[in-house]
Amino acid sequence: MTITTRALVASAPRAELQLTTIERRDLRPDDVLINIAYAGICHSDIHQAREEWGTAIFPLVPGHEITGTVAAVGDQVTRCRVGDRVGVGYMVDSCGECEYCADGTEQFCVKGQVFTYNCIDYYGEPTYGGYSQMIVVRDRFVCGLPDGIDLAAGAPLLCAGITTYSPLRRWGVTSGTRLAVVGLGGLGHMAVRLASAMGAEVTVLSRTNDKQDDARRLGASDFFATESSGTTGTLRGRFDMILNTVSSAMPLDPLLKMLRVGGAMVIVGLPGQPLVFDAESMINSNAVLAGSLVGGIGEIQEMLEFCAQAGIGADIEIISADQVNVAYDRVVSGQARYRYVIDVSTMSLDGCQ
């Protein structure tokens, strides 16, 4: 048996998403059926729907920032109950046995993690994401959503939240840390909020001054426009850590020179082109250049609890299903402030322009 549900589907690369029906698997003993309430639009959804990151699997249903309520559970499920508020992020399965799964870093599963969409699962079936009324997920990949988190504002936490939280924790951001966040978009605005709540002294580096007021409202204590002349010299040797959230190729040397001795620049944005830098920019300050790939399920749950306690959610604009294609273009052109979130209840309406 299968479960029929409505979803926004891209039929081919760069095709507009259309509202239609898809089939979900019937529940296995360790499965959870979720009625999706909201689904955030991540820039990676656009990259994959437009096949900018290599060959994708079509038809494609994007979405890995998912919140909703449990509708049914398999016979062996004890971690959640019908009616629970839950979230699902960018992975829905892993082997559960390798050293990384055992260590709580399922994102590095040796067998290969199963992505929430645009992936073939361990049973040979394609996965479909959260732009849908319902989703079926293995119970250990379902996170509980604390009461202090709004379902809509909480959806982007399942990707943008953990993508920035994980490196902040790994690199020891705490009270007094001098942190620069490069780019104030979907990832960057979450990084500012999270780091500020951790006690860091946050500076935002953005191309222009357009987002300066937003940066300070989100918790930044300083702001610099990188297109202004002299910025690199002014900030030379200033930061303990730089979190680069930009998903386009950019010169790294000016940023690396802003690090203090022993500082680290961590990249979480994924440009489509190689990044280039001069090794001297790192060697002269004993600097570290690193990357970070989201977090494991346990760390996602930790992040959600932290956000609930700190009163952190994403800055969102709720849209209906028929606005998604326009929203994609607005994300690409940098007009989002700062995450579009789809109200999945609107998928009960006909049509998607």
Short mmCIF file of C-alpha atoms in Angstrom, two decimals:
data_model
loop_
_atom_site.label_atom_id
_atom_site.label_comp_id
_atom_site.label_asym_id
_atom_site.label_seq_id
_atom_site.Cartn_x
_atom_site.Cartn_y
_atom_site.Cartn_z
CA MET A 1 0.00 0.00 0.00
CA THR A 2 1.02 3.61 -0.48
CA ILE A 3 -0.10 7.01 0.78
CA THR A 4 -1.26 9.58 -1.77
CA THR A 5 -0.49 13.22 -0.99
CA ARG A 6 -0.24 16.50 -2.83
CA ALA A 7 3.13 18.07 -3.52
CA LEU A 8 4.94 20.71 -5.54
CA VAL A 9 6.86 18.88 -8.23
CA ALA A 10 9.55 19.93 -10.71
CA SER A 11 9.20 17.67 -13.74
CA ALA A 12 12.52 18.61 -15.35
CA PRO A 13 15.55 20.87 -14.76
CA ARG A 14 14.48 24.53 -14.48
CA ALA A 15 10.82 23.61 -14.95
CA GLU A 16 8.37 25.53 -12.76
CA LEU A 17 7.04 23.61 -9.79
CA GLN A 18 3.49 22.36 -10.28
CA LEU A 19 0.98 21.12 -7.73
CA THR A 20 0.16 17.45 -8.28
CA THR A 21 -0.04 14.16 -6.36
CA ILE A 22 2.76 11.80 -5.35
CA GLU A 23 2.92 8.48 -3.53
CA ARG A 24 4.55 7.94 -0.14
CA ARG A 25 5.36 4.48 1.18
CA ASP A 26 3.05 2.89 3.71
CA LEU A 27 4.44 2.88 7.24
CA ARG A 28 7.08 0.36 8.18
CA PRO A 29 7.37 -0.59 11.88
CA ASP A 30 9.91 2.20 12.61
CA ASP A 31 8.27 4.89 10.45
CA VAL A 32 6.50 8.11 11.33
CA LEU A 33 3.85 9.77 9.14
CA ILE A 34 3.92 13.56 9.46
CA ASN A 35 1.27 16.05 8.41
CA ILE A 36 3.48 18.87 7.16
CA ALA A 37 2.49 22.37 8.24
CA TYR A 38 5.38 24.43 6.86
CA ALA A 39 8.35 23.93 4.56
CA GLY A 40 11.19 26.42 4.27
CA ILE A 41 12.78 27.31 0.94
CA CYS A 42 16.53 26.75 1.11
CA HIS A 43 18.78 28.02 -1.69
CA SER A 44 19.95 24.45 -2.16
CA ASP A 45 16.38 23.55 -3.20
CA ILE A 46 16.77 25.96 -6.10
CA HIS A 47 20.25 24.72 -7.03
CA GLN A 48 18.94 21.16 -7.28
CA ALA A 49 15.62 21.95 -8.97
CA ARG A 50 17.59 23.89 -11.59
CA GLU A 51 20.26 21.16 -11.77
CA GLU A 52 23.08 23.53 -10.85
CA TRP A 53 24.81 20.98 -8.63
CA GLY A 54 25.00 18.17 -11.13
CA THR A 55 22.41 15.67 -12.34
CA ALA A 56 19.22 15.59 -10.27
CA ILE A 57 16.45 13.00 -10.04
CA PHE A 58 13.19 14.05 -11.70
CA PRO A 59 10.37 14.35 -10.94
CA LEU A 60 11.74 16.22 -7.93
CA VAL A 61 9.98 17.42 -4.79
CA PRO A 62 12.34 19.80 -2.92
CA GLY A 63 12.28 20.73 0.75
CA HIS A 64 14.34 19.78 3.81
CA GLU A 65 13.15 22.39 6.31
CA ILE A 66 10.02 20.64 7.51
CA THR A 67 7.75 21.12 10.52
CA GLY A 68 4.41 19.55 11.30
CA THR A 69 2.61 17.10 13.55
CA VAL A 70 2.73 13.32 13.81
CA ALA A 71 -0.27 11.72 12.10
CA ALA A 72 0.58 8.02 12.62
CA VAL A 73 3.44 5.83 13.82
CA GLY A 74 4.69 2.33 13.07
CA ASP A 75 4.30 -0.52 15.55
CA GLN A 76 7.84 -0.21 16.92
CA VAL A 77 7.97 3.58 17.31
CA THR A 78 8.38 4.84 20.88
CA ARG A 79 10.20 8.16 20.34
CA CYS A 80 7.09 10.12 19.35
CA ARG A 81 3.32 9.93 19.45
CA VAL A 82 0.42 11.04 17.32
CA GLY A 83 -0.06 14.79 17.74
CA ASP A 84 3.56 15.58 18.61
CA ARG A 85 5.10 18.68 17.03
CA VAL A 86 8.14 17.58 15.02
CA GLY A 87 10.71 18.62 12.46
CA VAL A 88 12.67 16.90 9.70
CA GLY A 89 15.90 18.18 8.20
CA TYR A 90 18.02 17.30 5.22
CA MET A 91 18.52 13.57 5.86
CA VAL A 92 16.05 10.76 6.48
CA ASP A 93 18.18 7.64 6.82
CA SER A 94 21.68 6.25 7.42
CA CYS A 95 23.13 2.83 8.13
CA GLY A 96 23.06 3.33 11.91
CA GLU A 97 26.08 1.05 12.31
CA CYS A 98 29.24 2.75 11.04
CA GLU A 99 31.62 4.75 13.25
CA TYR A 100 30.04 8.06 12.27
CA CYS A 101 26.46 6.95 12.89
CA ALA A 102 27.57 5.53 16.24
CA ASP A 103 29.20 8.88 17.03
CA GLY A 104 26.04 10.86 16.23
CA THR A 105 27.39 12.33 13.00
CA GLU A 106 25.08 10.53 10.60
CA GLN A 107 25.76 13.15 7.93
CA PHE A 108 29.05 11.34 7.28
CA CYS A 109 27.59 7.81 7.16
CA VAL A 110 30.00 5.44 5.41
CA LYS A 111 27.18 3.69 3.56
CA GLY A 112 25.90 7.09 2.52
CA GLN A 113 23.25 9.18 4.18
CA VAL A 114 19.85 9.28 2.52
CA PHE A 115 18.90 12.85 1.67
CA THR A 116 15.35 14.02 2.26
CA TYR A 117 14.93 14.54 -1.47
CA ASN A 118 16.85 14.03 -4.73
CA CYS A 119 18.26 10.73 -3.50
CA ILE A 120 17.73 7.00 -3.95
CA ASP A 121 17.06 5.34 -0.59
CA TYR A 122 18.35 1.98 0.60
CA TYR A 123 15.33 0.26 -0.96
CA GLY A 124 15.97 1.70 -4.42
CA GLU A 125 13.20 4.29 -4.29
CA PRO A 126 13.57 8.05 -4.89
CA THR A 127 13.05 10.35 -1.94
CA TYR A 128 10.65 13.29 -2.10
CA GLY A 129 10.98 16.33 0.13
CA GLY A 130 8.85 18.63 2.22
CA TYR A 131 6.97 20.69 -0.37
CA SER A 132 4.18 18.24 0.30
CA GLN A 133 1.22 17.66 2.58
CA MET A 134 2.70 14.52 4.16
CA ILE A 135 6.01 12.74 4.53
CA VAL A 136 7.05 9.33 5.89
CA VAL A 137 10.36 9.22 7.79
CA ARG A 138 12.25 6.70 9.94
CA ASP A 139 11.62 7.61 13.57
CA ARG A 140 15.25 8.27 14.49
CA PHE A 141 15.40 11.08 11.92
CA VAL A 142 12.42 12.89 13.39
CA CYS A 143 13.24 15.69 15.85
CA GLY A 144 10.88 16.92 18.55
CA LEU A 145 9.97 20.58 18.21
CA PRO A 146 9.99 22.28 21.64
CA ASP A 147 6.88 24.23 22.61
CA GLY A 148 8.80 27.51 22.54
CA ILE A 149 9.36 27.27 18.79
CA ASP A 150 6.73 28.42 16.31
CA LEU A 151 6.02 25.87 13.58
CA ALA A 152 6.52 28.40 10.78
CA ALA A 153 9.57 30.27 12.13
CA GLY A 154 11.04 26.95 13.25
CA ALA A 155 11.08 25.31 9.82
CA PRO A 156 14.33 26.98 8.64
CA LEU A 157 16.06 25.86 11.83
CA LEU A 158 16.13 22.32 10.40
CA CYS A 159 18.68 23.43 7.78
CA ALA A 160 19.79 27.06 8.12
CA GLY A 161 19.76 26.73 11.91
CA ILE A 162 21.84 23.59 12.24
CA THR A 163 24.15 24.54 9.34
CA THR A 164 25.30 27.57 11.31
CA TYR A 165 24.88 26.23 14.87
CA SER A 166 27.16 23.24 14.30
CA PRO A 167 30.35 25.15 13.35
CA LEU A 168 29.72 27.77 16.03
CA ARG A 169 29.69 24.97 18.61
CA ARG A 170 32.57 23.05 17.08
CA TRP A 171 34.85 26.10 17.03
CA GLY A 172 33.96 27.09 20.57
CA VAL A 173 32.07 30.34 20.03
CA THR A 174 31.20 31.75 23.42
CA SER A 175 31.12 34.98 25.40
CA GLY A 176 33.80 37.33 24.09
CA THR A 177 34.47 35.52 20.82
CA ARG A 178 35.04 38.00 18.01
CA LEU A 179 33.09 36.54 15.11
CA ALA A 180 32.51 37.80 11.58
CA VAL A 181 29.55 36.52 9.56
CA VAL A 182 30.01 36.90 5.81
CA GLY A 183 26.69 37.39 4.05
CA LEU A 184 23.34 38.22 5.63
CA GLY A 185 20.95 35.83 3.94
CA GLY A 186 19.11 32.69 5.01
CA LEU A 187 22.20 31.22 6.66
CA GLY A 188 23.83 34.46 7.73
CA HIS A 189 20.86 35.87 9.63
CA MET A 190 20.61 32.64 11.63
CA ALA A 191 24.35 32.75 12.36
CA VAL A 192 24.02 36.28 13.76
CA ARG A 193 21.12 35.32 16.00
CA LEU A 194 22.74 32.13 17.27
CA ALA A 195 26.20 33.59 17.86
CA SER A 196 24.78 36.63 19.63
CA ALA A 197 22.80 34.32 21.93
CA MET A 198 26.07 32.48 22.67
CA GLY A 199 27.60 35.77 23.80
CA ALA A 200 29.84 36.45 20.80
CA GLU A 201 30.75 39.90 19.55
CA VAL A 202 29.31 39.65 16.03
CA THR A 203 30.30 41.67 12.99
CA VAL A 204 28.44 41.28 9.70
CA LEU A 205 30.34 41.60 6.43
CA SER A 206 28.01 42.30 3.53
CA ARG A 207 28.63 43.71 0.05
CA THR A 208 26.70 46.93 0.63
CA ASN A 209 25.15 48.84 3.53
CA ASP A 210 21.60 47.82 2.59
CA LYS A 211 21.23 45.31 5.42
CA GLN A 212 22.99 47.24 8.18
CA ASP A 213 19.82 47.95 10.18
CA ASP A 214 18.75 44.32 9.93
CA ALA A 215 22.16 43.12 11.10
CA ARG A 216 21.97 45.21 14.26
CA ARG A 217 18.36 44.19 14.91
CA LEU A 218 19.42 40.54 14.70
CA GLY A 219 22.16 41.09 17.28
CA ALA A 220 25.29 42.23 15.43
CA SER A 221 27.39 44.83 17.19
CA ASP A 222 29.17 45.99 14.03
CA PHE A 223 28.74 46.02 10.26
CA PHE A 224 31.05 46.60 7.30
CA ALA A 225 30.32 46.83 3.58
CA THR A 226 32.97 44.79 1.80
CA GLU A 227 32.65 46.84 -1.39
CA SER A 228 33.93 49.88 0.49
CA SER A 229 37.60 50.59 -0.02
CA GLY A 230 39.86 50.04 2.96
CA THR A 231 37.68 47.42 4.67
CA THR A 232 40.38 44.75 4.63
CA GLY A 233 42.96 47.04 6.21
CA THR A 234 40.53 48.27 8.87
CA LEU A 235 39.67 44.72 9.94
CA ARG A 236 43.09 43.10 9.58
CA GLY A 237 43.79 40.64 12.40
CA ARG A 238 40.49 41.33 14.15
CA PHE A 239 38.46 38.10 14.28
CA ASP A 240 38.80 34.81 16.14
CA MET A 241 36.48 33.17 13.63
CA ILE A 242 34.86 34.01 10.31
CA LEU A 243 31.75 32.10 9.25
CA ASN A 244 31.38 32.38 5.48
CA THR A 245 27.75 31.75 4.49
CA VAL A 246 27.97 33.01 0.90
CA SER A 247 27.05 30.50 -1.81
CA SER A 248 28.89 32.22 -4.65
CA ALA A 249 32.61 32.24 -5.41
CA MET A 250 34.50 35.14 -3.86
CA PRO A 251 38.12 36.07 -3.06
CA LEU A 252 39.19 34.48 0.22
CA ASP A 253 42.48 36.28 0.82
CA PRO A 254 40.92 39.55 2.06
CA LEU A 255 38.89 37.55 4.57
CA LEU A 256 41.76 35.34 5.72
CA LYS A 257 43.78 38.47 6.49
CA MET A 258 41.05 39.55 8.91
CA LEU A 259 41.74 36.57 11.19
CA ARG A 260 43.72 36.85 14.39
CA VAL A 261 46.71 34.54 14.83
CA GLY A 262 45.34 31.01 15.08
CA GLY A 263 41.89 32.08 13.88
CA ALA A 264 39.62 30.02 11.65
CA MET A 265 37.45 30.72 8.65
CA VAL A 266 34.69 28.14 8.26
CA ILE A 267 32.80 27.83 4.99
CA VAL A 268 29.16 26.72 5.07
CA GLY A 269 28.02 28.23 1.77
CA LEU A 270 28.54 25.97 -1.22
CA PRO A 271 29.62 27.89 -4.34
CA GLY A 272 29.27 26.28 -7.73
CA GLN A 273 32.86 27.20 -8.61
CA PRO A 274 36.21 26.43 -6.94
CA LEU A 275 37.46 28.87 -4.32
CA VAL A 276 40.96 30.27 -4.73
CA PHE A 277 43.32 31.61 -2.08
CA ASP A 278 46.99 32.33 -1.52
CA ALA A 279 48.52 30.03 1.12
CA GLU A 280 50.48 33.00 2.46
CA SER A 281 47.22 34.48 3.75
CA MET A 282 46.94 31.50 6.10
CA ILE A 283 50.58 30.79 6.88
CA ASN A 284 51.37 34.30 8.06
CA SER A 285 48.76 34.09 10.83
CA ASN A 286 48.73 30.35 11.51
CA ALA A 287 45.13 30.43 10.33
CA VAL A 288 42.73 27.58 9.63
CA LEU A 289 40.44 27.23 6.62
CA ALA A 290 37.67 24.73 7.25
CA GLY A 291 34.27 23.57 6.08
CA SER A 292 31.19 22.33 7.92
CA LEU A 293 28.33 20.05 6.84
CA VAL A 294 25.17 20.53 8.95
CA GLY A 295 24.99 18.34 12.07
CA GLY A 296 23.83 14.95 13.29
CA ILE A 297 20.33 14.29 14.59
CA GLY A 298 21.40 14.67 18.22
CA GLU A 299 22.99 18.03 17.50
CA ILE A 300 19.87 19.17 15.62
CA GLN A 301 17.80 18.37 18.70
CA GLU A 302 20.31 20.23 20.87
CA MET A 303 20.07 23.24 18.55
CA LEU A 304 16.28 23.22 18.71
CA GLU A 305 16.37 23.20 22.52
CA PHE A 306 18.89 26.05 22.50
CA CYS A 307 16.68 28.08 20.16
CA ALA A 308 13.62 27.47 22.31
CA GLN A 309 15.43 28.64 25.43
CA ALA A 310 16.90 31.69 23.69
CA GLY A 311 13.69 32.59 21.85
CA ILE A 312 15.32 32.18 18.44
CA GLY A 313 13.47 31.59 15.19
CA ALA A 314 14.09 32.53 11.59
CA ASP A 315 12.97 35.80 10.01
CA ILE A 316 10.36 34.49 7.60
CA GLU A 317 7.80 35.46 5.02
CA ILE A 318 5.00 32.91 4.78
CA ILE A 319 3.89 32.22 1.22
CA SER A 320 1.28 30.04 -0.44
CA ALA A 321 1.96 27.16 -2.80
CA ASP A 322 1.21 29.28 -5.87
CA GLN A 323 3.95 31.78 -4.92
CA VAL A 324 6.88 29.36 -4.79
CA ASN A 325 8.17 29.88 -8.34
CA VAL A 326 8.26 33.65 -7.83
CA ALA A 327 9.93 33.13 -4.46
CA TYR A 328 12.69 31.09 -6.13
CA ASP A 329 13.57 34.03 -8.37
CA ARG A 330 13.51 36.42 -5.42
CA VAL A 331 15.89 34.20 -3.44
CA VAL A 332 18.33 34.09 -6.35
CA SER A 333 18.23 37.88 -6.73
CA GLY A 334 18.85 38.38 -3.00
CA GLN A 335 15.43 39.82 -2.16
CA ALA A 336 14.44 37.31 0.53
CA ARG A 337 14.28 38.67 4.09
CA TYR A 338 15.35 36.10 5.11
CA ARG A 339 13.54 32.83 4.51
CA TYR A 340 10.42 32.05 2.54
CA VAL A 341 8.28 29.42 4.23
CA ILE A 342 5.49 27.61 2.41
CA ASP A 343 2.14 27.31 4.20
CA VAL A 344 1.42 23.73 3.21
CA SER A 345 -2.30 24.10 3.96
CA THR A 346 -2.51 26.09 0.70
CA MET A 347 -1.71 22.91 -1.22
CA SER A 348 -5.36 21.98 -0.82
CA LEU A 349 -6.07 24.67 -3.46
CA ASP A 350 -5.89 23.90 -7.16
CA GLY A 351 -3.07 25.15 -9.33
CA CYS A 352 0.40 26.53 -8.83
CA GLN A 353 1.42 29.40 -11.08
#
